[in-house]
Coordinates of C-alpha atoms and ligand atoms in Angstrom, one line a residue:
M1 CA 103.7 85.8 74.5
T2 CA 106.9 85.7 76.3
T3 CA 106.9 84.6 79.5
L4 CA 109.5 84.6 82.4
A5 CA 108.4 83.0 85.7
I6 CA 110.6 83.8 88.7
H7 CA 110.2 81.3 91.6
N8 CA 110.7 81.5 95.5
A9 CA 112.1 84.7 96.2
R10 CA 111.6 87.1 99.1
V11 CA 109.7 89.8 97.5
I12 CA 110.3 93.2 99.0
D13 CA 107.8 96.0 97.3
P14 CA 107.4 98.8 100.0
K15 CA 104.7 100.6 98.0
L16 CA 102.6 97.3 97.7
G17 CA 103.2 96.4 101.0
L18 CA 104.7 93.3 100.1
D19 CA 107.4 91.3 101.9
G20 CA 107.1 87.8 101.9
V21 CA 108.3 84.5 99.7
M22 CA 106.4 84.5 96.3
D23 CA 106.7 83.7 92.5
I24 CA 106.5 86.6 89.9
V25 CA 105.2 85.9 86.4
V26 CA 106.0 88.3 83.6
V27 CA 104.2 88.3 80.4
D28 CA 105.2 90.7 77.6
G29 CA 107.4 92.9 79.5
R30 CA 104.9 93.5 82.4
I31 CA 104.3 92.0 85.8
G32 CA 101.2 89.4 85.0
R33 CA 101.1 87.8 88.4
I34 CA 102.8 87.8 91.9
G35 CA 101.9 85.9 94.6
P36 CA 102.7 82.6 96.4
N37 CA 103.0 79.7 94.2
E38 CA 102.0 81.6 91.0
A39 CA 104.6 80.4 88.8
E40 CA 103.8 76.8 89.4
M41 CA 101.3 76.2 86.6
V42 CA 103.0 78.0 84.3
I43 CA 104.1 76.5 80.9
D44 CA 106.8 77.2 78.0
A45 CA 108.5 80.1 80.5
E46 CA 111.8 81.2 80.9
R47 CA 112.7 80.4 84.6
I48 CA 114.5 81.8 87.3
D49 CA 114.9 80.3 90.6
A50 CA 115.3 83.0 92.6
S51 CA 115.3 80.8 96.3
G52 CA 117.4 82.5 99.0
L53 CA 117.4 85.8 97.0
T54 CA 115.3 88.7 97.5
V55 CA 113.8 90.4 94.4
T56 CA 112.7 94.1 94.4
P57 CA 111.4 96.9 91.7
G58 CA 114.4 98.0 89.9
F59 CA 116.0 101.1 91.2
V60 CA 115.3 104.4 90.3
D61 CA 118.0 106.8 90.6
L62 CA 117.6 110.6 90.8
H63 CA 120.8 111.8 89.7
C64 CA 123.5 110.6 87.8
H65 CA 126.0 112.0 85.2
L66 CA 126.1 110.1 82.0
R67 CA 128.5 112.8 80.4
E68 CA 127.2 112.4 76.6
P69 CA 127.2 114.5 74.8
G70 CA 130.7 116.1 75.3
F71 CA 132.5 113.8 77.9
E72 CA 132.7 110.9 76.2
H73 CA 135.9 109.9 77.3
K74 CA 134.2 109.8 80.8
E75 CA 131.0 107.9 79.9
T76 CA 128.5 107.3 77.4
I77 CA 124.8 106.8 77.8
A78 CA 125.8 103.0 76.7
T79 CA 128.3 102.4 79.0
G80 CA 126.4 104.5 81.9
T81 CA 123.6 102.5 81.6
L82 CA 125.4 99.0 81.6
A83 CA 126.8 100.6 85.0
A84 CA 123.3 100.9 86.0
A85 CA 121.8 98.1 85.1
K86 CA 124.9 96.3 87.3
G87 CA 123.8 98.5 90.0
G88 CA 120.4 97.1 89.8
F89 CA 118.8 100.3 88.3
T90 CA 116.3 100.3 85.7
T91 CA 115.7 104.1 85.3
V92 CA 118.0 106.7 86.0
C93 CA 117.8 110.7 85.5
A94 CA 120.8 112.1 83.6
M95 CA 122.0 115.3 85.0
P96 CA 122.6 117.9 81.8
N97 CA 126.4 119.2 82.9
T98 CA 127.6 118.0 79.6
E99 CA 128.6 119.8 76.8
P100 CA 126.6 121.4 75.1
P101 CA 124.5 121.8 78.4
L102 CA 120.9 120.6 78.1
D103 CA 119.2 123.8 78.1
S104 CA 117.3 124.0 74.6
Q105 CA 114.6 122.0 72.9
A106 CA 117.3 121.2 70.2
T107 CA 119.7 119.5 72.9
A108 CA 117.0 117.5 74.1
E109 CA 115.7 116.1 71.1
S110 CA 119.6 115.4 70.4
V111 CA 120.1 113.6 73.8
L112 CA 116.6 111.9 73.4
H113 CA 117.6 110.5 70.3
Q114 CA 121.1 109.2 71.8
I115 CA 119.1 107.7 74.6
E116 CA 116.8 105.8 72.1
Q117 CA 120.0 104.5 70.4
S118 CA 122.0 103.3 73.1
A119 CA 120.3 103.1 76.5
Q120 CA 120.0 99.7 78.0
I121 CA 117.6 101.0 80.5
R122 CA 114.9 104.1 81.1
V123 CA 117.0 107.4 80.9
L124 CA 115.1 110.6 81.7
P125 CA 116.8 113.5 81.1
I126 CA 117.2 116.6 83.4
G127 CA 117.4 120.1 81.9
C128 CA 119.2 123.2 82.9
V129 CA 117.8 125.9 85.2
T130 CA 119.6 128.7 83.4
L131 CA 121.5 129.0 79.6
G132 CA 124.4 127.4 79.5
R133 CA 124.5 126.7 83.1
A134 CA 125.9 130.1 83.5
G135 CA 123.6 131.4 86.3
T136 CA 122.4 134.6 84.8
E137 CA 119.6 133.7 82.6
L138 CA 116.6 131.2 82.9
A139 CA 116.6 128.4 80.3
P140 CA 113.2 128.0 78.5
A141 CA 111.5 125.8 80.9
A142 CA 108.1 125.5 79.3
E143 CA 110.0 124.3 76.0
L144 CA 112.3 121.8 78.3
V145 CA 109.1 120.3 79.8
E146 CA 107.6 119.9 76.2
S147 CA 110.9 118.0 75.4
G148 CA 110.5 115.6 78.0
V149 CA 112.5 116.8 80.9
V150 CA 111.7 115.4 84.0
A151 CA 113.4 118.2 86.2
I152 CA 115.5 121.3 86.0
S153 CA 119.0 121.6 87.5
D154 CA 122.3 123.2 87.2
D155 CA 123.9 120.4 89.5
G156 CA 127.4 120.8 89.5
D157 CA 127.0 124.3 90.4
A158 CA 124.5 126.0 92.5
V159 CA 121.8 128.3 91.2
A160 CA 123.5 131.1 93.4
N161 CA 121.0 134.0 92.4
T162 CA 118.3 134.5 94.4
A163 CA 116.1 136.2 91.8
L164 CA 116.8 133.8 89.5
M165 CA 116.1 130.8 91.9
Q166 CA 112.8 132.4 92.9
A167 CA 111.7 132.7 89.2
A168 CA 112.5 129.0 88.6
L169 CA 110.6 128.2 91.3
S170 CA 107.8 130.1 90.1
Y171 CA 107.9 128.3 86.8
S172 CA 108.2 125.0 88.9
S173 CA 104.4 126.1 90.4
L174 CA 103.2 126.2 86.8
F175 CA 104.7 123.0 85.2
A176 CA 104.9 121.1 88.7
L177 CA 108.5 120.6 87.9
P178 CA 111.2 119.5 90.7
V179 CA 113.9 122.6 91.0
V180 CA 117.1 120.4 91.5
Q181 CA 119.4 122.5 93.6
H182 CA 123.2 121.5 94.2
A183 CA 123.5 123.6 97.5
E184 CA 126.3 124.9 98.3
D185 CA 126.9 129.0 98.1
P186 CA 129.8 129.6 95.8
A187 CA 131.3 132.6 98.0
L188 CA 131.4 130.5 100.9
V189 CA 133.1 127.3 99.0
A190 CA 135.3 129.3 97.0
N191 CA 138.4 126.9 96.2
G192 CA 137.5 124.6 98.9
Q193 CA 138.5 121.2 98.2
I194 CA 137.0 119.1 101.4
H195 CA 135.0 119.5 104.4
E196 CA 136.2 122.0 106.6
G197 CA 137.1 120.3 109.6
W198 CA 140.3 119.0 111.3
I199 CA 141.1 116.9 108.2
S200 CA 141.0 120.2 105.9
T201 CA 143.4 121.7 108.6
R202 CA 145.7 118.9 109.0
L203 CA 146.1 118.4 105.1
G204 CA 146.6 122.3 104.7
L205 CA 143.6 122.1 102.4
R206 CA 140.7 125.0 101.8
G207 CA 137.3 123.7 103.4
R208 CA 134.0 123.7 102.1
P209 CA 132.4 124.2 105.4
S210 CA 128.8 123.1 106.3
S211 CA 126.9 126.5 106.5
A212 CA 127.6 126.9 102.8
E213 CA 124.8 124.2 102.2
E214 CA 122.7 124.8 104.8
I215 CA 122.5 128.6 103.9
L216 CA 121.3 127.8 100.6
V217 CA 118.9 125.1 102.0
A218 CA 117.5 127.8 104.5
R219 CA 117.2 130.3 101.5
D220 CA 115.7 128.2 98.8
I221 CA 113.0 126.9 101.4
A222 CA 112.0 130.4 101.7
L223 CA 111.7 130.7 98.6
A224 CA 109.8 127.4 97.9
E225 CA 107.3 128.7 100.4
V226 CA 106.9 132.2 98.9
T227 CA 106.7 130.4 95.3
G228 CA 104.8 126.9 95.8
G229 CA 107.2 126.0 93.5
H230 CA 109.0 122.0 94.3
L231 CA 112.1 122.4 95.6
H232 CA 114.6 119.2 95.4
L233 CA 117.4 119.2 97.3
A234 CA 120.4 117.0 95.5
H235 CA 123.0 115.4 97.9
I236 CA 122.5 116.8 100.9
S237 CA 125.3 116.1 103.5
T238 CA 124.8 118.0 106.9
S239 CA 122.6 117.3 110.0
G240 CA 121.7 121.0 109.9
S241 CA 120.2 120.5 106.4
V242 CA 118.3 117.7 107.8
S243 CA 116.7 119.7 110.6
L244 CA 115.6 122.5 108.3
I245 CA 114.2 119.9 105.5
A246 CA 112.2 118.6 108.4
A247 CA 110.9 121.8 109.7
A248 CA 109.8 122.9 106.0
K249 CA 108.4 119.4 105.7
A250 CA 106.3 120.1 108.6
R251 CA 105.1 123.2 107.7
G252 CA 103.7 121.7 104.2
I253 CA 106.0 123.2 102.0
H254 CA 107.0 121.2 98.8
V255 CA 110.5 120.0 99.4
T256 CA 112.0 116.9 98.4
A257 CA 115.3 115.5 99.1
E258 CA 118.1 112.9 98.3
V259 CA 121.3 111.7 100.0
T260 CA 124.2 109.7 98.3
P261 CA 125.4 106.0 99.4
H262 CA 128.6 107.8 100.1
H263 CA 127.4 111.0 102.3
L264 CA 125.4 108.1 104.3
T265 CA 128.7 105.8 104.9
L266 CA 132.2 107.5 104.7
T267 CA 133.7 110.7 106.3
H268 CA 136.0 113.4 105.7
E269 CA 138.8 111.2 107.1
I270 CA 138.7 108.9 104.0
V271 CA 140.7 111.9 102.1
A272 CA 143.7 111.3 104.3
F273 CA 143.6 107.8 106.0
D274 CA 143.4 104.5 104.5
G275 CA 142.2 103.1 107.9
Q276 CA 145.2 100.7 108.0
S277 CA 148.0 103.0 108.7
S278 CA 148.6 106.4 110.1
A279 CA 150.4 107.9 107.4
I280 CA 148.7 110.8 105.7
R281 CA 147.3 110.8 101.9
Y282 CA 145.8 113.0 99.5
D283 CA 143.1 110.7 98.1
T284 CA 141.5 112.3 95.4
S285 CA 139.0 109.5 94.8
A286 CA 137.3 110.7 97.8
K287 CA 137.3 114.5 96.8
V288 CA 133.3 115.1 95.9
N289 CA 130.8 118.0 96.1
P290 CA 129.4 118.0 98.6
P291 CA 132.2 116.7 100.6
L292 CA 132.1 113.8 102.7
R293 CA 131.5 115.1 106.0
E294 CA 131.9 113.8 110.0
P295 CA 130.3 110.9 111.6
R296 CA 127.7 112.4 113.2
D297 CA 126.3 113.8 110.0
L298 CA 126.2 110.4 108.6
E299 CA 124.0 109.4 111.6
I300 CA 121.4 112.1 111.1
L301 CA 121.4 111.4 107.4
T302 CA 120.6 107.7 108.1
E303 CA 118.3 108.5 110.7
A304 CA 116.2 111.0 108.5
L305 CA 116.4 108.3 105.8
A306 CA 114.5 106.3 107.8
Q307 CA 111.9 108.7 109.2
G308 CA 111.2 109.6 105.4
I309 CA 112.9 113.2 106.4
V310 CA 114.9 112.5 103.0
D311 CA 112.9 110.9 100.2
A312 CA 115.9 108.7 98.4
I313 CA 119.1 107.7 97.6
A314 CA 120.6 108.8 94.7
T315 CA 123.9 107.8 93.2
D316 CA 125.4 111.1 92.0
H317 CA 127.3 108.8 89.7
A318 CA 130.2 111.0 88.7
P319 CA 132.4 109.5 86.7
H320 CA 135.9 110.9 85.6
S321 CA 138.7 109.9 83.6
K322 CA 142.1 109.0 85.2
S323 CA 143.8 112.2 84.1
D324 CA 140.8 114.1 85.8
K325 CA 141.7 112.4 89.2
E326 CA 145.1 111.2 89.1
I327 CA 146.7 114.8 89.5
E328 CA 147.3 117.5 92.3
F329 CA 144.3 117.5 95.0
D330 CA 143.1 121.1 94.3
L331 CA 142.9 120.7 90.2
A332 CA 141.2 117.2 90.6
A333 CA 137.6 117.0 89.7
P334 CA 135.0 116.1 92.1
G335 CA 133.1 113.0 92.0
I336 CA 132.9 109.4 92.9
S337 CA 131.8 106.6 90.0
M338 CA 129.0 105.2 92.2
L339 CA 126.3 103.1 90.3
E340 CA 128.0 100.0 90.4
T341 CA 129.0 100.3 94.4
A342 CA 125.7 101.9 95.8
F343 CA 123.5 99.0 96.7
G344 CA 126.4 97.1 98.5
L345 CA 127.8 100.3 100.2
A346 CA 124.4 101.8 101.3
M347 CA 123.9 98.1 102.8
K348 CA 126.3 99.0 105.3
R349 CA 123.5 101.0 107.1
V350 CA 121.1 97.8 106.9
H351 CA 124.0 95.6 108.0
D352 CA 125.1 98.0 111.0
G353 CA 121.3 98.1 112.1
S354 CA 120.6 101.6 111.6
L355 CA 118.0 101.1 108.8
N356 CA 115.9 98.1 107.8
L357 CA 116.1 96.3 104.2
P358 CA 112.5 97.3 103.3
T359 CA 113.3 100.7 104.2
L360 CA 116.6 100.9 102.3
I361 CA 114.7 99.3 99.2
K362 CA 111.9 102.0 99.5
T363 CA 114.3 104.9 98.9
L364 CA 115.8 103.2 96.0
T365 CA 112.2 102.5 94.4
S366 CA 109.2 104.4 94.9
G367 CA 110.5 106.9 97.1
P368 CA 112.5 108.5 94.4
V369 CA 109.3 107.7 92.0
D370 CA 106.9 109.3 94.2
S371 CA 109.1 112.7 95.2
W372 CA 109.0 113.6 91.4
S373 CA 105.6 112.2 90.4
L374 CA 107.3 109.9 88.1
E375 CA 104.5 107.7 87.4
N376 CA 102.4 110.8 85.8
R377 CA 105.4 112.6 84.3
T378 CA 106.6 109.6 82.6
N379 CA 103.0 108.2 81.7
T380 CA 104.5 105.0 83.3
P381 CA 101.8 103.6 86.1
G382 CA 103.6 101.4 88.5
L383 CA 107.0 102.6 87.8
G384 CA 109.0 101.7 90.8
T385 CA 106.6 98.9 92.0
L386 CA 105.8 95.2 90.7
S387 CA 102.2 95.9 90.5
P388 CA 100.7 93.8 87.9
G389 CA 100.6 95.8 84.6
S390 CA 103.4 97.7 85.4
P391 CA 106.6 97.5 83.2
A392 CA 108.2 94.4 84.6
D393 CA 111.3 96.3 86.2
I394 CA 113.1 94.0 88.5
A395 CA 116.3 93.9 90.6
I396 CA 117.4 90.2 92.1
I397 CA 119.8 90.8 95.0
D398 CA 121.4 88.9 97.8
P399 CA 121.7 91.0 100.5
D400 CA 124.2 89.0 102.6
L401 CA 126.8 88.2 99.8
L402 CA 130.6 89.4 100.4
W403 CA 131.8 90.4 97.4
K404 CA 134.9 92.8 96.6
V405 CA 134.9 95.9 94.6
D406 CA 137.1 95.6 91.8
T407 CA 137.1 98.7 89.6
Q408 CA 139.0 96.9 86.9
E409 CA 135.5 94.8 86.7
F410 CA 133.5 98.3 86.5
L411 CA 131.5 98.7 83.3
S412 CA 131.7 102.8 83.6
K413 CA 134.8 104.1 82.2
G414 CA 134.6 105.8 85.4
K415 CA 137.2 104.0 87.9
N416 CA 137.0 106.8 90.4
T417 CA 135.9 105.4 93.7
P418 CA 137.6 105.5 97.4
V419 CA 136.2 102.0 97.9
D420 CA 138.2 100.2 95.3
G421 CA 139.1 96.8 96.9
W422 CA 136.8 97.0 99.9
E423 CA 134.6 94.1 100.7
L424 CA 131.1 94.9 100.5
K425 CA 128.2 92.6 102.2
G426 CA 125.1 93.0 99.6
K427 CA 125.1 92.5 95.8
V428 CA 123.1 92.9 92.9
L429 CA 122.4 89.7 90.7
A430 CA 120.7 90.3 88.1
T431 CA 118.4 93.1 86.8
I432 CA 115.3 92.9 84.2
F433 CA 114.2 95.6 82.2
T434 CA 110.9 95.5 80.7
G435 CA 110.9 91.9 81.0
E436 CA 114.5 91.2 79.4
P437 CA 117.9 90.2 81.6
V438 CA 120.2 93.6 81.3
F439 CA 122.4 92.4 83.7
V440 CA 123.3 88.7 85.0
D441 CA 125.7 88.2 87.3
P442 CA 128.1 85.1 86.8
E443 CA 126.9 83.7 90.1
M444 CA 123.2 83.6 88.9
S445 CA 123.7 81.8 85.5
S446 CA 123.4 78.3 86.9
R447 CA 119.9 79.7 88.3
L448 CA 118.5 80.9 84.9
R449 CA 116.6 79.0 82.2
L450 CA 116.1 80.9 79.2
N451 CA 114.7 79.4 76.2
Ligands
DOR1 O1 131.6 115.9 92.9 C1 130.5 115.9 91.9 N1 131.0 116.0 90.7 N2 129.4 116.7 92.3 C2 128.4 117.5 91.4 O2 127.7 118.2 91.9 C3 129.0 117.6 90.0 C4 129.6 116.1 89.8 C5 130.0 116.0 88.4 O3 129.3 116.5 87.6 O4 131.7 115.4 88.1

């Protein structure tokens, strides 16, 4: 039996209601014991001195793009999961906008095989809502569920056709399957490049209005009510969406929602200004769909997270190659490589006093797990917690450590981020997946005694 003893950590487990200094003993890949001084009597163990550090359940990401199959020049399951581990994640859900898209049992089987071959952490595939993500015909939901997808989504594009979305949500009620909507009405975003506001006007770029998101959020909430299906709203970005979700939840409609670290912390202004000079730029690294919005939206989204109106932080990790990004603004691919900066960036909201640390941890662990019932769906009791018997998926973090983002050090192939060179406060120092270290920061090495 291999035993790992983590000593003297501030353990935060929101689901178990834990927040205090204690030890964790891991036996054979599972949490054995957890509590004050529990590791003292353990003999013959590998040890981690976590004094002064914080230990939480491994983070769970409901939304990332691993690009395999089809776009291996942007990311692979191997590189994406290494990046995820560096970001503190031990479970990620992978979007199906691959080539081919994950819309059949055969593709699901091949993706699951590749996950088994090369994933460093748990990867849960998401299937398409429509065949080929073309938005015209439903993909075979029952078969996809049987293959093991945990949700369905045409992310990257909205399911714009109302009748199809209604049908998808009806299936959702049969299989208890989340339908994940990228809520942006294609007719309203047309060829929009960034948020429709004063920056889009100043730059002469076509805008993507907030109403494009809110119209689909409102429509899909109505459809979830009629069908009894589970609507999950991906990367919501506007204050109007928050009001609609709050009202829907109050009426008992099955709707859940996620927000990204970038929509919590960055505004549309960074597309044009770097914060140092008044010179205008067109920064394609800040081009993302839905677009970065206005300060007021960021405040309301953060409040909604604190109040549980928004259930989870999800990265929408969207790695792209240099040639996808370093081109004319309207040709550049949308998306931000986010797995490795998600925690440090979201910590801005803790350090500015708008969220507390346990709430942030909840939205990265039990929040996402509970919103998609992932414990049942994956047959993994205790997922997203440190409860005895659960898989030993653990993040060791220093919420106060200052560090500089350097994309050259990214494990992701995607170096596309507007926060390159930024100083962030709060860093993941080690990640343990089913009892095994899958990432250890050099700062941590002296604290490890591995046999
Ligand atoms: O900016 C985005 N990029 N938004 C999405 O919804 C898709 C993603 C991608 O796949 O690159």
